[in-house]
Coordinates of C-alpha atoms and ligand atoms in Angstrom, one line a residue:
X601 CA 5.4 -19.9 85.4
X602 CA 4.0 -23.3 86.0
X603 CA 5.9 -26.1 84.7
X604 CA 6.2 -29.6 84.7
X605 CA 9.2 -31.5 83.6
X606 CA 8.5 -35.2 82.4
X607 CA 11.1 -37.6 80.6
X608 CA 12.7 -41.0 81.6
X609 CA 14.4 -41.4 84.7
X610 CA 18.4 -39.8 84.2
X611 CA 17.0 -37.7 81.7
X612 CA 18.7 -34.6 83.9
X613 CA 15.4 -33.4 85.0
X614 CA 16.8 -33.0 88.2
X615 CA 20.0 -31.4 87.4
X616 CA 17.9 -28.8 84.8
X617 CA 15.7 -28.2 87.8
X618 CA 18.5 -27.1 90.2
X619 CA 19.7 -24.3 87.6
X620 CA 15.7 -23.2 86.2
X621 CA 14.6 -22.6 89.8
X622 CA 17.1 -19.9 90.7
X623 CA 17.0 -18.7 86.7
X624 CA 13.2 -18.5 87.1
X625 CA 12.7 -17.7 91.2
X626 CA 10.5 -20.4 91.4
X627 CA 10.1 -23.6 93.3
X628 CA 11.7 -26.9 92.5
X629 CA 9.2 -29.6 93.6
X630 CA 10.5 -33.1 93.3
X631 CA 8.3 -36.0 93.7
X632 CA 11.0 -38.8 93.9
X633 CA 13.1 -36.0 96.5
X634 CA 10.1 -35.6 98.8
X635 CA 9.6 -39.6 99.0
X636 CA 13.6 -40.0 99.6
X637 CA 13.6 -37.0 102.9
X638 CA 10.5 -39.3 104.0
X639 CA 12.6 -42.7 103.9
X640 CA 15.6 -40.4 105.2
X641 CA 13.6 -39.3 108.3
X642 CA 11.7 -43.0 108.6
X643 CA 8.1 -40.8 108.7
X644 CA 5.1 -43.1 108.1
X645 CA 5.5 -42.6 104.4
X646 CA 8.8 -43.3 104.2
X647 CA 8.3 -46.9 105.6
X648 CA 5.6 -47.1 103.4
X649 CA 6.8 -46.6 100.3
X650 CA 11.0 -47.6 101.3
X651 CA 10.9 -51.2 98.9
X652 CA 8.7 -49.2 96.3
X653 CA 11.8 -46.8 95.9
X654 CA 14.3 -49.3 95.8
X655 CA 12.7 -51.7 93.2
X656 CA 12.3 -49.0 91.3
X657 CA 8.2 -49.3 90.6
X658 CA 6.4 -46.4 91.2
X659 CA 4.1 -45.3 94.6
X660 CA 0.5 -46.1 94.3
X661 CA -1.0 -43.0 92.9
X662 CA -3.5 -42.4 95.9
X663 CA -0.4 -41.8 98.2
X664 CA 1.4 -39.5 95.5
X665 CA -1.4 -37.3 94.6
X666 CA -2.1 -36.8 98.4
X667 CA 1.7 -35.9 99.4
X668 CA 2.0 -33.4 96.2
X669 CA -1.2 -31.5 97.3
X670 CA -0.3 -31.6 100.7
X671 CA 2.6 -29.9 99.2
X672 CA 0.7 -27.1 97.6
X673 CA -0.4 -25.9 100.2
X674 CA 2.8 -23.8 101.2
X675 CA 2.4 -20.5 100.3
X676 CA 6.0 -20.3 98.0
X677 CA 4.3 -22.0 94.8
X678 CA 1.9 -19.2 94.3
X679 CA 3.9 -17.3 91.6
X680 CA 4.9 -21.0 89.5
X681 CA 6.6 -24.2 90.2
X682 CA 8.6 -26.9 88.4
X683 CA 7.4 -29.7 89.6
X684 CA 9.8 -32.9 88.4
X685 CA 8.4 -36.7 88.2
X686 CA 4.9 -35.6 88.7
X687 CA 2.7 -36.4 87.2
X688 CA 4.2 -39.9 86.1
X689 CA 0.8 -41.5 85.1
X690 CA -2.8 -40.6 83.6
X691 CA -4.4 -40.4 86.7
X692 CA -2.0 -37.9 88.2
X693 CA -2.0 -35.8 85.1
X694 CA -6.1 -35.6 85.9
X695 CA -5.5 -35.1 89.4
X696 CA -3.2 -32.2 89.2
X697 CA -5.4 -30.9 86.4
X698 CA -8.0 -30.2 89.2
X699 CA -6.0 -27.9 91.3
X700 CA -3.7 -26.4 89.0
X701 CA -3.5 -24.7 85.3
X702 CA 0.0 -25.4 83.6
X703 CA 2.0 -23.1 81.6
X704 CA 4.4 -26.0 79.9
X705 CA 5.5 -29.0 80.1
X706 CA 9.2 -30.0 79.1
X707 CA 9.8 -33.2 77.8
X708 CA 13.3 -34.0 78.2
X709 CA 14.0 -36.5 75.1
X710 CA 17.7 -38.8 75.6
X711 CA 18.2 -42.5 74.5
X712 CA 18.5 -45.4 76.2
X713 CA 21.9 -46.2 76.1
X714 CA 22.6 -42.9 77.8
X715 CA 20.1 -43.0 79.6
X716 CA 22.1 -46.5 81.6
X717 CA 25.3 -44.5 81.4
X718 CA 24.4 -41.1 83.2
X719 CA 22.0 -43.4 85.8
X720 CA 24.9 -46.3 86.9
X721 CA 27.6 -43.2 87.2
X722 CA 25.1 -40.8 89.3
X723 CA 26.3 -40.1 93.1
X724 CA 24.6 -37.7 95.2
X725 CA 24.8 -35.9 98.6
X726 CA 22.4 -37.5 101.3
X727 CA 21.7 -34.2 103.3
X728 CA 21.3 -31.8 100.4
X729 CA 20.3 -33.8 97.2
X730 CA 23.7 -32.3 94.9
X731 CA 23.7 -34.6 92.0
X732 CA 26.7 -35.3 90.6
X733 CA 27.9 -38.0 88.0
X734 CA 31.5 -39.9 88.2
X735 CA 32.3 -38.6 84.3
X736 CA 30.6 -35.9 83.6
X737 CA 30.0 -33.7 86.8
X738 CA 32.4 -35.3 89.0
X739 CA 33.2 -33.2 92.7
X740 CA 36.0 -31.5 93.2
X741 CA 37.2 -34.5 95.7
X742 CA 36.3 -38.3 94.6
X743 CA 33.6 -39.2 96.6
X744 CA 32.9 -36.3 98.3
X745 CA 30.3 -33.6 98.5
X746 CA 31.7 -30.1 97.3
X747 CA 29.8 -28.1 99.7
X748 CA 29.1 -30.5 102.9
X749 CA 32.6 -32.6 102.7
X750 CA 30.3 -35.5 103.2
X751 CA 30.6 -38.6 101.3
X752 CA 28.4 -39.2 98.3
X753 CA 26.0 -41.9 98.1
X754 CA 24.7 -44.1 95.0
X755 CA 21.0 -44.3 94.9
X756 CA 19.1 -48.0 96.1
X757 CA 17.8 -47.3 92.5
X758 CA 21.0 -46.9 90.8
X759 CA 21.8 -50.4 90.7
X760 CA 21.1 -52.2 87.3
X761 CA 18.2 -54.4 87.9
X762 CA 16.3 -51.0 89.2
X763 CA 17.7 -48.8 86.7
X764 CA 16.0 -51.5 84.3
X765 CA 12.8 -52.1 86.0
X766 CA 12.4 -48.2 86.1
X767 CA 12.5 -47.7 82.3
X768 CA 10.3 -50.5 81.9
X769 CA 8.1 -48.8 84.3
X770 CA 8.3 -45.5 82.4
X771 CA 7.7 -46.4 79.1
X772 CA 4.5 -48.8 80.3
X773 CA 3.5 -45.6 82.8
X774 CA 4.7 -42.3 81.9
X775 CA 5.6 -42.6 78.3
X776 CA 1.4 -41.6 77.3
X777 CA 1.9 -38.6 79.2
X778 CA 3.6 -37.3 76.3
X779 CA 0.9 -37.5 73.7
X780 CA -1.7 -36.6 76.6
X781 CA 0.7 -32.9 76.5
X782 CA 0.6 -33.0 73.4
X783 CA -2.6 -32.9 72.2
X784 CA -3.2 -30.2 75.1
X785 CA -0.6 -27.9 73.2
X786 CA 1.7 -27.7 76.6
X787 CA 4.5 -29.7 75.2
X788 CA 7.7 -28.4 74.5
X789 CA 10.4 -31.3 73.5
X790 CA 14.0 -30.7 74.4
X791 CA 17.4 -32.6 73.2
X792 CA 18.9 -33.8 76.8
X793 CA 21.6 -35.5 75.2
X794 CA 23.7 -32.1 75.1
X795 CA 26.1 -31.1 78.2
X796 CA 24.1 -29.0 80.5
X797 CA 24.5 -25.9 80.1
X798 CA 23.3 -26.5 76.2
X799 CA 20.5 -28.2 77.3
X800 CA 19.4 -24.7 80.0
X801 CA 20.1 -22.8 77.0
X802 CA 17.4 -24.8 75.0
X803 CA 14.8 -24.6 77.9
X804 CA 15.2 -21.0 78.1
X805 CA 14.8 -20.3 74.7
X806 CA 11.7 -22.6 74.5
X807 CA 10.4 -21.3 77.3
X808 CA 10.9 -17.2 76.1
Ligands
LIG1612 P1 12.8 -39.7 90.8 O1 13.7 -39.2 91.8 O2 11.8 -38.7 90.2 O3 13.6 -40.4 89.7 P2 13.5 -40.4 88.1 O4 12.4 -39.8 87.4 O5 13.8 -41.8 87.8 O6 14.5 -39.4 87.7 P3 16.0 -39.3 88.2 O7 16.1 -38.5 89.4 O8 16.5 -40.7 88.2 O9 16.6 -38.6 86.9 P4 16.7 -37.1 86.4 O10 16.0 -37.0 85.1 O11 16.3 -36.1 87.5 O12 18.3 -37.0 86.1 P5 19.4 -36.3 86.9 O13 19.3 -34.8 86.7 O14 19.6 -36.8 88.3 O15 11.9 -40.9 91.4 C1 12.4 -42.0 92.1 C2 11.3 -42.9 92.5 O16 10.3 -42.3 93.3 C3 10.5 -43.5 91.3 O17 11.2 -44.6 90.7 C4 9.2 -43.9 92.1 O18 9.4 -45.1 92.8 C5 9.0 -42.8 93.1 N1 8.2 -41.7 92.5 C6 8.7 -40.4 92.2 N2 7.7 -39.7 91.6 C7 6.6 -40.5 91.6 C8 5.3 -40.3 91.1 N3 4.9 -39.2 90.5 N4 4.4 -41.4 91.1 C9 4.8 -42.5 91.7 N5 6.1 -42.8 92.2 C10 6.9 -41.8 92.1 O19 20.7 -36.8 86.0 C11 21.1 -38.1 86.0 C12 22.6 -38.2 85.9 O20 23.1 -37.6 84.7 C13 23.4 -37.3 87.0 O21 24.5 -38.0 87.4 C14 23.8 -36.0 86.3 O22 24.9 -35.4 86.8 C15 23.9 -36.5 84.9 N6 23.5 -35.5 83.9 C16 22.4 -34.7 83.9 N7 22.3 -34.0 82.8 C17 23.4 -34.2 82.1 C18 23.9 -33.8 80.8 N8 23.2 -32.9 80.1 N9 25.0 -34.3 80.3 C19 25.7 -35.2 81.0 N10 25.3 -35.7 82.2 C20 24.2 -35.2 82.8

């Protein structure tokens, strides 16, 4: 199954993605998670693209097509994919319409307001990518990383002005994608503002 999972940023694409991929043996490919191993490991593109991240504006679509079909080219998405926070613009969308035929794409619908609220309480785990949030998926220990014992980190683009910039930036960006699905018939629209295991039960029956 191909899939692509759009909605604003803290919309729990992530979180949804982490559970579908073992549901569905298939691939997890996250844009904005590829980008942050980049910045991690100080490659080119992570130097490149570092302040972008932080400020919470979006990579010039050139560089993002590139790194997602560079991507592609591992043999693992061959039987489906969810790919999460790509496309994020028209010109993606186009792009990835070239090299690959989509099966649906999930539109994960929440409000602004807690939108704000699950962004400024998310923490995560550098080395793996574990999200968790301070209320409503906190880790066993404060602070710390169930698995690794390492101590969780807030994102660069956690911080208000980001988290602000970033919705701005969706709804100028992003937001057409939905009608662009659409009127393709690949939309499916799900309630995110449910706890998650509500909002898997939802994809799955959508998806059936
Ligand atoms: P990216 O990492 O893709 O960020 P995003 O789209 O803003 O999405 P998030 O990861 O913030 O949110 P999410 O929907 O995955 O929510 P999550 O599951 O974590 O991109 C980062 C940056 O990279 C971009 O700003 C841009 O600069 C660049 N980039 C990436 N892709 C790009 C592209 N295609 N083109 C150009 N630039 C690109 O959940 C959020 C919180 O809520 C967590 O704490 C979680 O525990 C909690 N939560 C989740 N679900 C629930 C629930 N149901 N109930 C209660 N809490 C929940």
């Amino acid at each position: 199954m191909n899939l692509v999972f759009l909605g604003p940023p803290g919309a729990g694409k992530g979180t949804m993605a982490a559970v579908a991929k073992d549901f569905f043996n298939i691939p997890h490919i996250s844009t904005g998670d590829l980008f942050r191993y980049n910045i991690k490991n100080e490659t080119e593109l992570g130097k490149e693209v570092k302040a972008i991240l932080a400020s919470g504006e979006l990579v010039p679509d050139s560089v993002t097509i590139k790194m997602v079909q560079d991507r592609f080219t591992n043999d693992d998405t061959k039987n489906g994919f969810i790919l999460d926070g790509f496309p994020r613009t028209i010109a993606q969308a186009d792009a990835l319409a070239q090299f690959k035929k989509l099966d649906a794409v999930v539109n994960f619908v929440l409000d602004r307001e807690s939108i704000i609220k699950r962004l400024s309480g998310r923490r995560m785990c550098k080395s793996t990518g574990r999200i968790y949030h301070v209320l409503y998926n906190p880790p066993k220990v404060e602070g710390i990383d169930d698995e690794t014992g390492e101590p969780l980190i807030q994102r660069d683009d956690d911080k208000e002005e980001a988290i602000l910039n970033r919705l701005d930036v969706y709804q100028a960006q992003t937001e057409p994608l939905i009608e662009y699905y659409r009127e393709k018939g690949l939309l499916i629209d799900i309630d995110a503002s449910k706890e998650p295991s509500v909002v898997f039960e939802q994809l799955k029956k959508a998806l059936n």
